[in-house]
């Protein structure tokens, strides 16, 4: 009897574990983006003979898609980057074989490219490479020079300073002073000691400023653009359109994978009298039912969240405003009577297609900068304040840029009270440098 009780207790524990795993997988399915969901379901179809997955996606269509308007099947997929066919190593190797004769120097260069990192920098100890190639110091220097003459400009550099110098040397349109300043006064230049540089080279501050603007166009990682397999596609979960001035939301069904039940196979296998087969079919049928139900629940949850978003941010979707209203995960969770974590999973990696572009759902969540509404009765969001900061800086005097404290004073006059530290944080969030780094010296008009 004791043994029987122990057996039944173990059986109940096993069932509880299975339920927990399914619950975890349901949560995962909500969190997955479209591509991750497709991979998950494809794996399930491999494990379950009763499941068939229609991915609703054709790679040839996807490769042609870059449009942002919702008009055709291809428009539901937005390309976000491109793929390079060769790695940086292969790219350099091809150039060496095409441009260099079979000499000892070429053998040294071939050895060197194995130590060029993905950003294009040469990371190797000179003594090590000389020992491996039996090269003299002069031969090694000549080989490094040959390496640094390859494309992309800047490859084979040993430092950021050298990478910028190599790119400048390769560019016929570079300002005359650029290479000299980078070579002789790199630290002073980086630290914006422009008055000292202008005096040393007997030029105006505007000339040093022009060199600075040029150097900012150069790449600090000259090899990074080669060989990075970064092709990616964004698949929307929702589509919003405007019909007679009203917003209409629907699920982006063309991009969503569909799970189908293999009814004929199930009927055929059900004819077997084998108890083990019957139990197996029951288990796999149950798994299909759970997956189908979880998919419906996932779609419904994302749609409900999307509905609240377009209600709260209607002006943005109607293209009446580029600014967003304050909206928190808590607000949507309370309205839909679900946990905040459910909202978080519903928006991360999920996208909504509009007539003017693709946006991640979490883009529409922004905090209010204060709890006091404006005269119009609306709270001011961080998004609105950041737009205002951008507008102020766009119109500032470039020779006397606005300090963070001055921006605080301007915003205060507009009934938006923020600390200088908060303004600095917002400015950094939108990748705007400080006033000292925005300062420019402009040449007087002739």
PDB file of N, CA and C in Angstrom, residues 160-208:
ATOM      1  N   UNK A 160      43.592  54.352 -32.752  1.00  0.00           N
ATOM      2  CA  UNK A 160      42.567  55.228 -33.325  1.00  0.00           C
ATOM      3  C   UNK A 160      43.215  56.372 -34.087  1.00  0.00           C
ATOM      4  N   UNK A 161      44.266  56.949 -33.516  1.00  0.00           N
ATOM      5  CA  UNK A 161      44.957  58.052 -34.186  1.00  0.00           C
ATOM      6  C   UNK A 161      45.442  57.627 -35.565  1.00  0.00           C
ATOM      7  N   UNK A 162      46.065  56.453 -35.635  1.00  0.00           N
ATOM      8  CA  UNK A 162      46.587  55.984 -36.914  1.00  0.00           C
ATOM      9  C   UNK A 162      45.464  55.653 -37.896  1.00  0.00           C
ATOM     10  N   UNK A 163      44.351  55.110 -37.390  1.00  0.00           N
ATOM     11  CA  UNK A 163      43.215  54.790 -38.262  1.00  0.00           C
ATOM     12  C   UNK A 163      42.674  56.052 -38.920  1.00  0.00           C
ATOM     13  N   UNK A 164      42.567  57.138 -38.167  1.00  0.00           N
ATOM     14  CA  UNK A 164      42.080  58.403 -38.713  1.00  0.00           C
ATOM     15  C   UNK A 164      43.091  59.004 -39.689  1.00  0.00           C
ATOM     16  N   UNK A 165      44.371  58.875 -39.370  1.00  0.00           N
ATOM     17  CA  UNK A 165      45.407  59.405 -40.256  1.00  0.00           C
ATOM     18  C   UNK A 165      45.402  58.666 -41.592  1.00  0.00           C
ATOM     19  N   UNK A 166      45.260  57.341 -41.549  1.00  0.00           N
ATOM     20  CA  UNK A 166      45.249  56.553 -42.779  1.00  0.00           C
ATOM     21  C   UNK A 166      44.058  56.913 -43.660  1.00  0.00           C
ATOM     22  N   UNK A 167      42.900  57.122 -43.045  1.00  0.00           N
ATOM     23  CA  UNK A 167      41.721  57.503 -43.822  1.00  0.00           C
ATOM     24  C   UNK A 167      41.889  58.887 -44.427  1.00  0.00           C
ATOM     25  N   UNK A 168      42.486  59.810 -43.658  1.00  0.00           N
ATOM     26  CA  UNK A 168      42.712  61.164 -44.147  1.00  0.00           C
ATOM     27  C   UNK A 168      43.703  61.159 -45.308  1.00  0.00           C
ATOM     28  N   UNK A 169      44.751  60.337 -45.166  1.00  0.00           N
ATOM     29  CA  UNK A 169      45.777  60.245 -46.210  1.00  0.00           C
ATOM     30  C   UNK A 169      45.197  59.715 -47.517  1.00  0.00           C
ATOM     31  N   UNK A 170      44.169  58.876 -47.405  1.00  0.00           N
ATOM     32  CA  UNK A 170      43.538  58.267 -48.575  1.00  0.00           C
ATOM     33  C   UNK A 170      42.493  59.149 -49.223  1.00  0.00           C
ATOM     34  N   UNK A 171      42.154  60.266 -48.586  1.00  0.00           N
ATOM     35  CA  UNK A 171      41.034  61.100 -49.047  1.00  0.00           C
ATOM     36  C   UNK A 171      41.562  62.400 -49.641  1.00  0.00           C
ATOM     37  N   UNK A 172      41.402  62.561 -50.948  1.00  0.00           N
ATOM     38  CA  UNK A 172      41.892  63.766 -51.617  1.00  0.00           C
ATOM     39  C   UNK A 172      41.126  65.021 -51.205  1.00  0.00           C
ATOM     40  N   UNK A 173      39.905  64.830 -50.677  1.00  0.00           N
ATOM     41  CA  UNK A 173      39.093  65.991 -50.285  1.00  0.00           C
ATOM     42  C   UNK A 173      39.325  66.413 -48.841  1.00  0.00           C
ATOM     43  N   UNK A 174      40.245  65.755 -48.141  1.00  0.00           N
ATOM     44  CA  UNK A 174      40.507  66.092 -46.738  1.00  0.00           C
ATOM     45  C   UNK A 174      41.107  67.493 -46.627  1.00  0.00           C
ATOM     46  N   UNK A 175      40.734  68.253 -45.600  1.00  0.00           N
ATOM     47  CA  UNK A 175      41.339  69.575 -45.392  1.00  0.00           C
ATOM     48  C   UNK A 175      42.865  69.456 -45.287  1.00  0.00           C
ATOM     49  N   UNK A 176      43.563  70.462 -45.753  1.00  0.00           N
ATOM     50  CA  UNK A 176      45.027  70.412 -45.797  1.00  0.00           C
ATOM     51  C   UNK A 176      45.651  70.161 -44.430  1.00  0.00           C
ATOM     52  N   UNK A 177      45.059  70.730 -43.400  1.00  0.00           N
ATOM     53  CA  UNK A 177      45.652  70.636 -42.067  1.00  0.00           C
ATOM     54  C   UNK A 177      45.287  69.340 -41.343  1.00  0.00           C
ATOM     55  N   UNK A 178      44.314  68.597 -41.844  1.00  0.00           N
ATOM     56  CA  UNK A 178      43.772  67.470 -41.091  1.00  0.00           C
ATOM     57  C   UNK A 178      44.840  66.449 -40.717  1.00  0.00           C
ATOM     58  N   UNK A 179      45.615  65.979 -41.684  1.00  0.00           N
ATOM     59  CA  UNK A 179      46.614  64.941 -41.411  1.00  0.00           C
ATOM     60  C   UNK A 179      47.688  65.448 -40.451  1.00  0.00           C
ATOM     61  N   UNK A 180      48.133  66.682 -40.665  1.00  0.00           N
ATOM     62  CA  UNK A 180      49.200  67.242 -39.823  1.00  0.00           C
ATOM     63  C   UNK A 180      48.749  67.358 -38.381  1.00  0.00           C
ATOM     64  N   UNK A 181      47.523  67.860 -38.174  1.00  0.00           N
ATOM     65  CA  UNK A 181      47.013  68.008 -36.804  1.00  0.00           C
ATOM     66  C   UNK A 181      46.859  66.654 -36.139  1.00  0.00           C
ATOM     67  N   UNK A 182      46.314  65.681 -36.868  1.00  0.00           N
ATOM     68  CA  UNK A 182      46.147  64.336 -36.295  1.00  0.00           C
ATOM     69  C   UNK A 182      47.490  63.722 -35.925  1.00  0.00           C
ATOM     70  N   UNK A 183      48.500  63.985 -36.748  1.00  0.00           N
ATOM     71  CA  UNK A 183      49.828  63.396 -36.492  1.00  0.00           C
ATOM     72  C   UNK A 183      50.552  64.098 -35.357  1.00  0.00           C
ATOM     73  N   UNK A 184      50.500  65.430 -35.325  1.00  0.00           N
ATOM     74  CA  UNK A 184      51.339  66.192 -34.397  1.00  0.00           C
ATOM     75  C   UNK A 184      50.639  66.552 -33.088  1.00  0.00           C
ATOM     76  N   UNK A 185      49.325  66.744 -33.142  1.00  0.00           N
ATOM     77  CA  UNK A 185      48.630  67.253 -31.946  1.00  0.00           C
ATOM     78  C   UNK A 185      47.304  66.522 -31.720  1.00  0.00           C
ATOM     79  N   UNK A 186      47.333  65.206 -31.777  1.00  0.00           N
ATOM     80  CA  UNK A 186      46.102  64.432 -31.682  1.00  0.00           C
ATOM     81  C   UNK A 186      45.386  64.683 -30.354  1.00  0.00           C
ATOM     82  N   UNK A 187      46.097  64.610 -29.242  1.00  0.00           N
ATOM     83  CA  UNK A 187      45.467  64.775 -27.932  1.00  0.00           C
ATOM     84  C   UNK A 187      44.880  66.172 -27.760  1.00  0.00           C
ATOM     85  N   UNK A 188      45.616  67.174 -28.191  1.00  0.00           N
ATOM     86  CA  UNK A 188      45.101  68.548 -28.093  1.00  0.00           C
ATOM     87  C   UNK A 188      43.861  68.716 -28.960  1.00  0.00           C
ATOM     88  N   UNK A 189      43.878  68.085 -30.121  1.00  0.00           N
ATOM     89  CA  UNK A 189      42.740  68.169 -31.032  1.00  0.00           C
ATOM     90  C   UNK A 189      41.515  67.494 -30.425  1.00  0.00           C
ATOM     91  N   UNK A 190      41.693  66.304 -29.876  1.00  0.00           N
ATOM     92  CA  UNK A 190      40.581  65.570 -29.260  1.00  0.00           C
ATOM     93  C   UNK A 190      40.018  66.332 -28.075  1.00  0.00           C
ATOM     94  N   UNK A 191      40.886  66.997 -27.345  1.00  0.00           N
ATOM     95  CA  UNK A 191      40.456  67.754 -26.164  1.00  0.00           C
ATOM     96  C   UNK A 191      40.000  69.162 -26.502  1.00  0.00           C
ATOM     97  N   UNK A 192      39.872  69.441 -27.818  1.00  0.00           N
ATOM     98  CA  UNK A 192      39.309  70.691 -28.324  1.00  0.00           C
ATOM     99  C   UNK A 192      40.089  71.937 -27.852  1.00  0.00           C
ATOM    100  N   UNK A 193      41.405  71.811 -27.840  1.00  0.00           N
ATOM    101  CA  UNK A 193      42.241  72.966 -27.517  1.00  0.00           C
ATOM    102  C   UNK A 193      42.490  73.763 -28.806  1.00  0.00           C
ATOM    103  N   UNK A 194      41.410  74.287 -29.325  1.00  0.00           N
ATOM    104  CA  UNK A 194      41.433  74.872 -30.659  1.00  0.00           C
ATOM    105  C   UNK A 194      42.175  76.208 -30.714  1.00  0.00           C
ATOM    106  N   UNK A 195      42.079  76.961 -29.667  1.00  0.00           N
ATOM    107  CA  UNK A 195      42.778  78.259 -29.669  1.00  0.00           C
ATOM    108  C   UNK A 195      44.287  78.036 -29.786  1.00  0.00           C
ATOM    109  N   UNK A 196      44.786  77.048 -29.042  1.00  0.00           N
ATOM    110  CA  UNK A 196      46.216  76.737 -29.094  1.00  0.00           C
ATOM    111  C   UNK A 196      46.612  76.239 -30.483  1.00  0.00           C
ATOM    112  N   UNK A 197      45.768  75.382 -31.080  1.00  0.00           N
ATOM    113  CA  UNK A 197      46.059  74.845 -32.404  1.00  0.00           C
ATOM    114  C   UNK A 197      46.016  75.939 -33.466  1.00  0.00           C
ATOM    115  N   UNK A 198      45.037  76.818 -33.356  1.00  0.00           N
ATOM    116  CA  UNK A 198      44.926  77.917 -34.328  1.00  0.00           C
ATOM    117  C   UNK A 198      46.156  78.812 -34.275  1.00  0.00           C
ATOM    118  N   UNK A 199      46.640  79.061 -33.068  1.00  0.00           N
ATOM    119  CA  UNK A 199      47.834  79.892 -32.903  1.00  0.00           C
ATOM    120  C   UNK A 199      49.070  79.195 -33.454  1.00  0.00           C
ATOM    121  N   UNK A 200      49.201  77.880 -33.176  1.00  0.00           N
ATOM    122  CA  UNK A 200      50.373  77.131 -33.618  1.00  0.00           C
ATOM    123  C   UNK A 200      50.462  77.043 -35.135  1.00  0.00           C
ATOM    124  N   UNK A 201      49.294  76.831 -35.785  1.00  0.00           N
ATOM    125  CA  UNK A 201      49.305  76.673 -37.244  1.00  0.00           C
ATOM    126  C   UNK A 201      48.958  77.965 -37.979  1.00  0.00           C
ATOM    127  N   UNK A 202      48.781  79.046 -37.204  1.00  0.00           N
ATOM    128  CA  UNK A 202      48.538  80.381 -37.763  1.00  0.00           C
ATOM    129  C   UNK A 202      47.321  80.394 -38.704  1.00  0.00           C
ATOM    130  N   UNK A 203      46.231  79.844 -38.194  1.00  0.00           N
ATOM    131  CA  UNK A 203      44.968  79.837 -38.926  1.00  0.00           C
ATOM    132  C   UNK A 203      43.865  80.300 -37.982  1.00  0.00           C
ATOM    133  N   UNK A 204      42.657  80.481 -38.521  1.00  0.00           N
ATOM    134  CA  UNK A 204      41.539  80.898 -37.698  1.00  0.00           C
ATOM    135  C   UNK A 204      40.880  79.724 -36.988  1.00  0.00           C
ATOM    136  N   UNK A 205      40.110  80.044 -35.965  1.00  0.00           N
ATOM    137  CA  UNK A 205      39.380  79.005 -35.243  1.00  0.00           C
ATOM    138  C   UNK A 205      38.422  78.262 -36.164  1.00  0.00           C
ATOM    139  N   UNK A 206      37.886  78.971 -37.163  1.00  0.00           N
ATOM    140  CA  UNK A 206      36.956  78.339 -38.108  1.00  0.00           C
ATOM    141  C   UNK A 206      37.657  77.248 -38.911  1.00  0.00           C
ATOM    142  N   UNK A 207      38.952  77.422 -39.193  1.00  0.00           N
ATOM    143  CA  UNK A 207      39.694  76.398 -39.936  1.00  0.00           C
ATOM    144  C   UNK A 207      39.871  75.140 -39.094  1.00  0.00           C
ATOM    145  N   UNK A 208      40.167  75.307 -37.822  1.00  0.00           N
ATOM    146  CA  UNK A 208      40.299  74.151 -36.919  1.00  0.00           C
ATOM    147  C   UNK A 208      38.944  73.467 -36.763  1.00  0.00           C
TER     148      UNK A 208
END
